[in-house]
């Protein structure tokens, strides 16, 4: 009897218990950025610790991850401690440590979803179907891009002449894991950081930049995510302001049927 | 020699040291909601603890506050602990406790701002000047509304027939403290929660609702805020999706000169 190998994402977020509220994990080459892990993988593994915790109540509603310091290749520990558990919500304190030093802080809110009056006020952008678009080529030094199947709709690459300013910083692409994997909260947490820094697009060139703080709101229940199977989702991201070394980004993740699965916001450091 | 009395906001966020990384404060009647403090005042006092801390580096860039449980009228403690201090950024762990129980968790990122290439991609909405609009009447049971001078542009009150659905949940108003107070990071942290729950507007009626998690990004430096003096700022807020008991809100705070001072996001519980 053989067992199918774990999907690279499931490998990347695999944790083993290491004491009360503590878990041991390891960085993943499949989700490696240039000099550290892809931030989305870090967000995902911190959420995973709360998902795995025996006292977990409900499903993720909000996740904040603050990238405080570099993470080196190798082992790490995640602390996931329920700070307060109510009847239908649960608040988590999260930390990632390497060699006893805090590299990443965070918090999460889990909640029990209920049937209510619902309304999708925002409308999914009208875009060509994923199948009609070619898969984007990766960029060899950035390994984690190979773990995604991305189909560019617009703003996918800062490909104008360097130094030319673009009128907007809007990127839209269809996205799914590669190899394909049915989405869950873990993969959504990672997807929300899958947009390269908006300043690359705005300025049509590369400058040092990195996410400082990332907050994701999960709007879909587990059954909705499971029903997506291996279809692509539409990702969209844009900045509002670049000022004094920091810019913001708001991202949306849409199901192909037009349901808003997640919204995510981040503040990003840049040097220029 | 007499001293001018403290502004109500400065009273509300007044903290005294209570041990390492701990501060003692007290709820404020001027920022009282119906059955607890105005969430913006809670966010402001948690930020204030980091602002007051002797190890503080730089100014606020990001603030996340998770409303985990009710806060009663009376004394509370705020824990503000620098989790990691880098050369130009500092990461804070925040907690508010009452009688030893965690009511509110949070985190903040402080940063030293630098001169860089800047760009305001988002554009301030075209609205009538604050002076041309009447000050909104308060709503007696909600005391904190009396601590603000708000001038409605649109969507200021859910005033259609109850049960009628509005096409959007967009509110815009001019805002300043009452009495007027030159803004700083503390007042901005409070302002970002000054929008009543979007579902009241969308459904044109009242349902139980409360913020679960709030994240604010500060885009202006201290000198920019100080230069605003007692002019109004423009606040704008809208939801993207209402689903299964939770909706999101994105808010923007604009200077009257069209500079984006802050963006803020929250996920809000509702019952219906």
Coordinates of C-alpha atoms in Angstrom, one line a residue:
Chain A
X1 CA 0.0 0.0 0.0
X2 CA 1.4 3.4 -1.0
X3 CA 0.4 6.8 0.1
X4 CA 0.2 9.7 -2.4
X5 CA 2.9 12.3 -1.6
X6 CA 1.7 15.4 0.1
X7 CA 1.0 18.5 -2.0
X8 CA 3.9 21.0 -1.7
X9 CA 1.7 23.4 0.2
X10 CA 0.7 20.7 2.7
X11 CA 4.3 19.9 3.1
X12 CA 5.2 23.6 3.6
X13 CA 2.6 24.0 6.4
X14 CA 3.2 20.6 8.1
X15 CA 3.6 21.1 11.8
X16 CA 4.4 18.8 14.7
X17 CA 3.4 19.6 18.3
X18 CA 6.3 20.9 20.4
X19 CA 4.6 21.6 23.7
X20 CA 1.6 23.6 24.8
X21 CA 0.5 26.0 22.1
X22 CA 3.8 25.4 20.2
X23 CA 4.5 23.7 16.9
X24 CA 7.6 22.9 14.9
X25 CA 7.8 23.4 11.2
X26 CA 10.4 23.8 8.4
X27 CA 10.8 26.3 5.5
X28 CA 9.9 24.9 2.1
X29 CA 12.0 25.2 -1.1
X30 CA 8.7 25.1 -3.1
X31 CA 7.7 28.4 -1.5
X32 CA 11.1 30.0 -1.4
X33 CA 11.5 33.7 -2.4
X34 CA 14.9 35.2 -3.3
X35 CA 16.4 35.4 0.3
X36 CA 13.6 34.0 2.5
X37 CA 10.3 32.2 2.4
X38 CA 7.4 33.6 0.3
X39 CA 5.4 35.7 2.8
X40 CA 2.2 33.9 1.8
X41 CA 3.7 30.6 3.0
X42 CA 4.6 32.2 6.3
X43 CA 1.1 33.5 6.7
X44 CA -0.3 30.1 5.8
X45 CA 1.8 28.2 8.3
X46 CA 1.0 30.6 11.1
X47 CA -2.7 30.1 10.3
X48 CA -2.2 26.4 10.1
X49 CA -1.0 26.3 13.7
X50 CA -4.3 27.6 14.9
X51 CA -6.2 25.3 12.5
X52 CA -4.3 22.3 13.9
X53 CA -4.8 23.4 17.6
X54 CA -7.0 21.0 19.6
X55 CA -8.9 24.0 21.2
X56 CA -9.8 25.5 17.8
X57 CA -13.3 26.8 17.4
X58 CA -14.9 27.5 14.0
X59 CA -13.1 28.7 10.9
X60 CA -10.8 31.6 10.1
X61 CA -12.4 35.0 9.7
X62 CA -9.4 37.4 10.0
X63 CA -5.7 36.9 10.0
X64 CA -3.0 39.5 10.6
X65 CA 0.7 38.7 10.1
X66 CA 3.5 41.2 10.8
X67 CA 6.8 40.4 9.1
X68 CA 9.2 41.6 11.8
X69 CA 12.5 40.0 10.7
X70 CA 14.1 37.6 8.3
X71 CA 13.4 33.9 8.3
X72 CA 16.4 31.6 7.4
X73 CA 16.1 28.3 5.6
X74 CA 15.5 25.6 8.2
X75 CA 13.4 24.8 11.2
X76 CA 11.1 27.2 13.0
X77 CA 8.6 27.2 15.8
X78 CA 5.0 28.6 15.7
X79 CA 3.2 29.7 18.8
X80 CA -0.6 29.7 18.5
X81 CA -2.3 30.5 21.8
X82 CA -6.1 31.1 22.1
X83 CA -6.2 34.5 23.9
X84 CA -9.9 34.3 24.3
X85 CA -12.6 31.9 23.3
X86 CA -16.2 33.1 23.2
X87 CA -19.4 31.2 22.3
X88 CA -18.9 31.7 18.5
X89 CA -15.6 33.6 18.1
X90 CA -12.1 32.8 19.1
X91 CA -9.1 35.1 19.2
X92 CA -5.6 33.8 18.6
X93 CA -2.2 35.1 19.4
X94 CA 0.4 34.0 16.8
X95 CA 4.2 34.1 16.7
X96 CA 6.9 32.5 14.5
X97 CA 10.3 32.1 16.1
X98 CA 13.7 30.9 14.9
X99 CA 16.4 30.1 17.4
X100 CA 14.3 31.7 20.1
X101 CA 14.0 35.0 18.3
X102 CA 10.6 36.4 17.1
X103 CA 10.6 36.8 13.3
X104 CA 6.9 37.2 12.8
X105 CA 4.0 38.2 15.0
X106 CA 0.3 37.9 14.3
X107 CA -3.3 37.3 15.4
X108 CA -6.3 35.5 14.0
X109 CA -10.0 35.5 14.6
X110 CA -11.9 32.3 14.1
X111 CA -15.7 32.3 14.0
X112 CA -18.6 30.0 13.6
X113 CA -20.5 31.1 10.5
X114 CA -24.3 31.2 10.5
X115 CA -27.1 31.5 8.0
X116 CA -28.0 35.2 7.6
X117 CA -29.1 37.7 5.1
X118 CA -26.2 37.9 2.6
X119 CA -25.2 40.4 0.0
X120 CA -22.2 40.7 -2.3
X121 CA -22.0 44.5 -2.8
X122 CA -18.7 44.5 -4.7
X123 CA -18.9 43.1 -8.2
X124 CA -16.3 40.8 -9.8
X125 CA -14.4 42.4 -12.6
X126 CA -15.3 41.3 -16.1
X127 CA -12.3 39.4 -17.4
X128 CA -11.6 36.7 -20.0
X129 CA -11.9 33.1 -18.8
X130 CA -8.8 31.5 -17.3
X131 CA -8.8 28.8 -20.0
X132 CA -8.5 31.4 -22.7
X133 CA -5.3 32.8 -21.3
X134 CA -1.7 31.3 -21.3
X135 CA 0.0 30.3 -18.1
X136 CA 2.6 32.9 -17.2
X137 CA 6.2 31.9 -17.3
X138 CA 7.9 32.0 -13.9
X139 CA 11.0 34.0 -13.0
X140 CA 13.7 31.6 -12.0
X141 CA 15.2 33.2 -8.9
X142 CA 11.7 33.4 -7.3
X143 CA 11.0 29.7 -6.7
X144 CA 7.5 30.1 -5.2
X145 CA 6.1 31.4 -8.5
X146 CA 6.6 27.8 -9.8
X147 CA 4.1 26.7 -7.2
X148 CA 1.3 28.7 -8.8
X149 CA -0.5 28.6 -12.1
X150 CA -1.1 32.2 -12.9
X151 CA -3.0 33.5 -16.0
X152 CA -2.4 37.3 -16.5
X153 CA -5.4 39.5 -17.2
X154 CA -3.6 42.8 -16.7
X155 CA -0.6 44.4 -14.9
X156 CA 1.0 41.0 -14.5
X157 CA 4.6 42.2 -15.1
X158 CA 6.4 45.5 -14.8
X159 CA 7.3 45.3 -18.5
X160 CA 7.4 48.9 -19.6
X161 CA 10.7 50.7 -20.0
X162 CA 12.3 51.0 -16.5
X163 CA 11.5 54.3 -14.9
X164 CA 8.3 54.9 -16.8
X165 CA 5.4 55.5 -14.4
X166 CA 2.2 53.6 -14.9
X167 CA -1.1 55.4 -14.4
X168 CA -2.2 52.7 -12.0
X169 CA -0.9 49.7 -10.0
X170 CA -3.8 47.3 -10.7
X171 CA -2.9 43.7 -11.3
X172 CA -5.4 41.0 -12.2
X173 CA -4.7 37.3 -12.8
X174 CA -6.3 33.9 -12.5
X175 CA -4.6 31.8 -9.9
X176 CA -4.5 28.3 -8.7
X177 CA -1.9 26.1 -6.9
X178 CA 0.5 24.1 -9.1
X179 CA 0.0 21.2 -8.9
X180 CA -3.7 21.9 -8.6
X181 CA -5.1 21.6 -5.1
X182 CA -8.6 22.1 -3.8
X183 CA -8.5 25.4 -1.9
X184 CA -8.9 25.8 1.9
X185 CA -8.2 28.6 4.3
X186 CA -4.5 27.7 4.3
X187 CA -4.1 28.2 0.5
X188 CA -6.2 31.4 0.6
X189 CA -3.9 32.8 3.2
X190 CA -1.0 32.2 0.9
X191 CA -2.8 33.4 -2.3
X192 CA -3.5 36.8 -0.7
X193 CA 0.3 37.6 -0.8
X194 CA 0.8 36.3 -4.3
X195 CA 0.9 39.8 -5.9
X196 CA 4.4 41.2 -6.5
X197 CA 5.0 44.6 -4.9
X198 CA 2.7 47.2 -6.4
X199 CA 5.7 49.7 -6.8
X200 CA 7.3 47.4 -9.4
X201 CA 4.2 47.9 -11.6
X202 CA 3.7 51.6 -10.8
X203 CA 7.3 52.5 -11.5
X204 CA 7.9 49.8 -14.1
X205 CA 11.0 48.5 -12.5
X206 CA 12.4 46.8 -9.5
X207 CA 13.3 48.4 -6.1
X208 CA 13.9 46.8 -2.7
X209 CA 10.4 46.2 -1.2
X210 CA 8.9 43.8 1.3
X211 CA 5.6 43.3 3.1
X212 CA 5.6 44.7 6.7
X213 CA 2.0 43.8 7.8
X214 CA -0.7 41.7 6.1
X215 CA -4.3 41.3 7.1
X216 CA -6.7 38.9 5.4
X217 CA -10.5 38.6 5.8
X218 CA -12.0 35.2 4.8
X219 CA -15.5 35.6 3.4
X220 CA -16.3 32.0 2.3
X221 CA -17.2 29.0 4.4
X222 CA -15.2 25.7 4.1
X223 CA -17.9 24.1 1.9
X224 CA -17.7 26.9 -0.7
X225 CA -13.9 26.6 -0.8
X226 CA -14.1 22.8 -1.2
X227 CA -16.6 23.1 -4.0
X228 CA -14.1 25.1 -6.1
X229 CA -12.1 22.0 -6.8
X230 CA -9.2 22.8 -9.2
X231 CA -10.8 25.8 -10.9
X232 CA -8.8 29.0 -10.9
X233 CA -9.7 32.0 -8.8
X234 CA -9.4 35.6 -9.9
X235 CA -6.9 37.7 -7.9
X236 CA -6.9 41.5 -8.1
X237 CA -4.6 43.9 -6.3
X238 CA -4.0 47.7 -6.3
X239 CA -2.3 50.4 -4.2
X240 CA -3.8 53.6 -3.0
X241 CA -0.7 55.5 -1.9
X242 CA 3.1 55.4 -2.0
X243 CA 4.6 57.7 0.6
X244 CA 7.8 58.0 2.6
X245 CA 8.9 54.4 2.1
X246 CA 5.6 52.6 2.5
X247 CA 2.7 51.8 0.2
X248 CA -0.6 49.9 0.8
X249 CA -2.1 47.1 -1.2
X250 CA -5.7 45.9 -1.3
X251 CA -6.3 42.5 -2.8
X252 CA -9.5 40.6 -3.7
X253 CA -9.8 36.9 -4.4
X254 CA -12.9 36.0 -6.4
X255 CA -14.4 32.6 -7.3
X256 CA -15.0 32.0 -11.0
X257 CA -18.7 32.2 -10.2
X258 CA -18.3 35.8 -8.9
X259 CA -18.2 35.2 -5.2
X260 CA -15.8 37.3 -3.1
X261 CA -13.8 34.6 -1.2
X262 CA -11.3 36.9 0.6
X263 CA -10.1 40.5 0.8
X264 CA -6.6 41.3 2.0
X265 CA -4.7 44.4 2.8
X266 CA -1.0 45.0 3.4
X267 CA 1.5 47.8 4.1
X268 CA 4.8 47.3 2.2
X269 CA 8.2 48.9 2.7
X270 CA 10.0 50.2 -0.3
X271 CA 13.4 51.9 -0.9
X272 CA 13.9 54.3 -3.7
Chain B
X1 CA -1.0 79.5 37.4
X2 CA -3.7 77.4 35.9
X3 CA -3.5 74.6 33.3
X4 CA -5.9 74.2 30.5
X5 CA -8.1 71.1 31.0
X6 CA -7.1 68.1 28.9
X7 CA -9.1 67.5 25.7
X8 CA -11.5 64.6 26.2
X9 CA -9.5 62.4 23.8
X10 CA -6.3 63.1 25.7
X11 CA -8.2 62.2 28.9
X12 CA -9.5 59.0 27.3
X13 CA -6.1 57.8 26.3
X14 CA -4.3 59.0 29.5
X15 CA -2.2 56.1 30.8
X16 CA 0.0 55.7 33.9
X17 CA 2.9 53.2 34.0
X18 CA 2.0 50.0 35.9
X19 CA 5.1 47.9 35.6
X20 CA 7.2 46.8 32.7
X21 CA 5.3 47.1 29.4
X22 CA 2.1 47.8 31.4
X23 CA -0.1 50.8 31.7
X24 CA -3.2 51.6 33.6
X25 CA -6.1 53.5 32.0
X26 CA -9.8 54.2 32.5
X27 CA -12.8 54.2 30.2
X28 CA -14.2 57.6 29.2
X29 CA -17.8 58.7 29.2
X30 CA -17.0 61.1 26.3
X31 CA -16.3 58.1 24.1
X32 CA -18.9 55.8 25.5
X33 CA -21.0 53.7 23.1
X34 CA -24.3 52.1 24.1
X35 CA -23.0 49.3 26.3
X36 CA -19.2 49.7 26.2
X37 CA -16.5 52.1 24.9
X38 CA -16.4 53.3 21.3
X39 CA -14.1 50.9 19.5
X40 CA -12.1 53.8 18.1
X41 CA -11.3 54.9 21.7
X42 CA -10.1 51.4 22.5
X43 CA -7.9 51.3 19.4
X44 CA -6.5 54.8 20.3
X45 CA -5.6 53.9 23.9
X46 CA -3.9 50.7 22.8
X47 CA -1.8 52.6 20.3
X48 CA -1.2 55.3 23.0
X49 CA 0.5 52.7 25.2
X50 CA 3.1 52.1 22.4
X51 CA 3.4 55.8 21.8
X52 CA 4.1 56.4 25.5
X53 CA 6.6 53.5 25.8
X54 CA 10.2 54.6 26.6
X55 CA 11.5 52.1 24.0
X56 CA 9.4 53.5 21.2
X57 CA 11.1 53.9 17.8
X58 CA 9.5 56.0 15.0
X59 CA 5.8 56.6 14.4
X60 CA 2.8 54.3 13.7
X61 CA 2.6 52.6 10.3
X62 CA 0.1 49.8 11.0
X63 CA -2.3 49.0 13.9
X64 CA -4.5 45.9 14.3
X65 CA -7.0 45.7 17.2
X66 CA -9.1 42.6 17.7
X67 CA -12.2 43.1 19.9
X68 CA -12.3 39.9 21.8
X69 CA -14.7 40.6 24.6
X70 CA -16.7 43.4 26.3
X71 CA -15.1 46.2 28.2
X72 CA -16.9 47.5 31.3
X73 CA -16.9 51.0 32.6
X74 CA -13.9 51.5 34.8
X75 CA -10.2 50.8 35.0
X76 CA -8.2 48.7 32.6
X77 CA -4.6 47.7 31.9
X78 CA -2.8 47.9 28.5
X79 CA 0.2 45.7 27.8
X80 CA 2.4 47.2 25.1
X81 CA 5.6 45.1 24.5
X82 CA 8.1 45.6 21.7
X83 CA 8.3 42.1 20.2
X84 CA 11.1 43.1 17.9
X85 CA 13.0 46.3 17.2
X86 CA 14.9 46.7 13.9
X87 CA 16.9 49.6 12.6
X88 CA 13.9 51.5 11.2
X89 CA 10.9 49.4 12.2
X90 CA 9.5 48.2 15.5
X91 CA 6.8 45.5 16.1
X92 CA 4.5 45.8 19.1
X93 CA 2.4 43.2 20.9
X94 CA -0.7 44.8 22.4
X95 CA -3.3 43.6 24.9
X96 CA -6.1 45.3 26.9
X97 CA -7.1 43.5 30.1
X98 CA -9.8 44.1 32.7
X99 CA -9.7 42.2 35.9
X100 CA -6.9 40.0 34.5
X101 CA -9.0 38.9 31.5
X102 CA -8.0 39.8 27.9
X103 CA -10.7 41.9 26.3
X104 CA -8.7 43.1 23.3
X105 CA -5.6 41.9 21.5
X106 CA -3.6 43.7 18.9
X107 CA -0.3 44.5 17.2
X108 CA 1.3 47.6 15.8
X109 CA 4.2 48.4 13.5
X110 CA 6.1 51.6 14.0
X111 CA 8.5 52.9 11.4
X112 CA 10.9 55.7 10.7
X113 CA 9.7 57.5 7.6
X114 CA 12.2 58.5 5.0
X115 CA 12.1 60.8 1.9
X116 CA 11.3 58.7 -1.1
X117 CA 9.6 58.9 -4.4
X118 CA 5.9 59.4 -3.5
X119 CA 2.6 59.0 -5.3
X120 CA -1.0 59.3 -4.4
X121 CA -2.7 56.8 -6.7
X122 CA -6.1 57.0 -5.2
X123 CA -7.9 60.3 -5.8
X124 CA -10.0 62.1 -3.1
X125 CA -13.7 62.1 -3.9
X126 CA -15.1 65.4 -5.1
X127 CA -17.4 66.6 -2.3
X128 CA -18.8 70.0 -1.1
X129 CA -16.6 71.8 1.4
X130 CA -17.1 71.1 5.1
X131 CA -18.1 74.7 5.9
X132 CA -21.0 74.4 3.4
X133 CA -22.6 71.5 5.3
X134 CA -24.5 71.5 8.6
X135 CA -23.1 69.6 11.6
X136 CA -25.0 66.4 12.1
X137 CA -27.2 66.0 15.1
X138 CA -26.0 63.3 17.5
X139 CA -28.0 60.3 18.6
X140 CA -28.4 60.6 22.4
X141 CA -27.8 57.0 23.5
X142 CA -24.4 57.0 21.6
X143 CA -22.4 59.4 23.6
X144 CA -19.2 59.3 21.6
X145 CA -21.0 60.9 18.6
X146 CA -21.0 64.1 20.7
X147 CA -17.2 64.0 20.7
X148 CA -17.2 64.5 16.9
X149 CA -18.2 67.3 14.5
X150 CA -19.5 65.4 11.5
X151 CA -20.7 67.0 8.3
X152 CA -22.6 64.5 6.2
X153 CA -21.9 64.3 2.4
X154 CA -23.8 61.0 1.8
X155 CA -24.9 57.9 3.5
X156 CA -24.7 59.4 6.9
X157 CA -27.8 57.9 8.3
X158 CA -29.9 54.8 7.5
X159 CA -32.9 57.0 7.0
X160 CA -34.9 55.1 4.3
X161 CA -37.9 53.0 5.3
X162 CA -36.7 50.1 7.5
X163 CA -36.1 46.9 5.5
X164 CA -35.4 48.7 2.2
X165 CA -32.1 47.7 0.7
X166 CA -29.7 50.4 -0.5
X167 CA -27.7 49.9 -3.6
X168 CA -24.5 50.6 -1.8
X169 CA -23.1 51.0 1.7
X170 CA -21.0 54.1 1.0
X171 CA -20.8 56.8 3.7
X172 CA -18.8 60.0 3.3
X173 CA -18.6 62.8 5.9
X174 CA -16.3 65.5 7.0
X175 CA -15.0 64.9 10.5
X176 CA -13.1 66.5 13.3
X177 CA -12.9 66.2 17.0
X178 CA -15.3 68.2 19.1
X179 CA -14.0 70.3 20.7
X180 CA -11.5 70.8 17.8
X181 CA -8.1 69.2 18.4
X182 CA -5.1 69.1 16.1
X183 CA -4.9 65.5 14.8
X184 CA -2.2 63.0 15.7
X185 CA -1.8 59.3 15.3
X186 CA -4.1 58.7 18.4
X187 CA -7.0 60.7 17.0
X188 CA -6.6 59.0 13.5
X189 CA -6.7 55.6 15.2
X190 CA -10.1 56.6 16.7
X191 CA -11.4 58.3 13.5
X192 CA -11.0 55.1 11.5
X193 CA -13.7 53.5 13.6
X194 CA -16.1 56.5 13.4
X195 CA -18.4 54.9 10.7
X196 CA -21.5 53.2 12.0
X197 CA -21.9 49.6 10.8
X198 CA -22.3 49.4 7.0
X199 CA -25.2 47.0 7.4
X200 CA -27.3 49.8 9.0
X201 CA -27.0 51.7 5.7
X202 CA -27.3 48.8 3.4
X203 CA -30.4 47.5 5.0
X204 CA -31.7 50.9 6.1
X205 CA -32.2 49.7 9.7
X206 CA -30.6 48.6 12.9
X207 CA -29.4 45.1 13.7
X208 CA -27.0 43.9 16.3
X209 CA -23.4 44.5 14.9
X210 CA -19.9 45.0 16.2
X211 CA -16.4 45.2 15.0
X212 CA -14.4 42.0 15.4
X213 CA -11.0 43.1 14.0
X214 CA -9.8 46.5 12.8
X215 CA -6.5 47.3 10.9
X216 CA -5.4 50.8 10.2
X217 CA -2.5 52.0 8.0
X218 CA -1.1 55.4 8.7
X219 CA 0.2 57.2 5.6
X220 CA 1.1 60.7 6.9
X221 CA 4.0 61.8 9.0
X222 CA 3.5 63.7 12.2
X223 CA 4.3 67.1 10.7
X224 CA 1.5 66.6 8.1
X225 CA -1.0 65.8 10.8
X226 CA 0.1 68.7 13.0
X227 CA -0.3 71.1 10.0
X228 CA -4.0 70.2 9.6
X229 CA -4.8 72.2 12.7
X230 CA -8.5 72.2 13.3
X231 CA -9.6 71.7 9.7
X232 CA -12.0 68.8 9.0
X233 CA -10.8 65.6 7.3
X234 CA -13.0 63.6 4.9
X235 CA -14.0 60.1 5.9
X236 CA -15.3 57.5 3.5
X237 CA -16.3 53.9 4.2
X238 CA -17.9 51.1 2.2
X239 CA -18.4 47.3 2.5
X240 CA -17.6 44.8 -0.2
X241 CA -19.5 41.8 1.1
X242 CA -22.0 40.7 3.8
X243 CA -22.0 37.0 4.3
X244 CA -22.9 34.5 7.1
X245 CA -22.8 37.0 9.9
X246 CA -19.8 39.1 8.9
X247 CA -19.2 42.0 6.6
X248 CA -16.0 43.9 5.8
X249 CA -15.5 47.7 5.7
X250 CA -12.8 49.7 4.0
X251 CA -12.4 53.3 5.2
X252 CA -10.3 56.2 3.9
X253 CA -9.3 59.4 5.8
X254 CA -8.4 62.3 3.5
X255 CA -6.9 65.7 4.3
X256 CA -8.9 68.6 2.9
X257 CA -6.0 69.1 0.5
X258 CA -6.5 65.7 -1.0
X259 CA -3.8 63.8 0.8
X260 CA -4.7 60.2 1.9
X261 CA -3.9 60.3 5.7
X262 CA -5.0 56.7 6.6
X263 CA -6.7 53.6 5.2
X264 CA -8.5 51.3 7.5
X265 CA -10.2 47.9 7.2
X266 CA -12.4 46.0 9.5
X267 CA -14.5 42.8 9.7
X268 CA -17.7 43.2 11.5
X269 CA -20.1 40.7 13.1
X270 CA -23.8 41.1 12.4
X271 CA -26.9 39.3 13.4
X272 CA -30.0 39.1 11.2

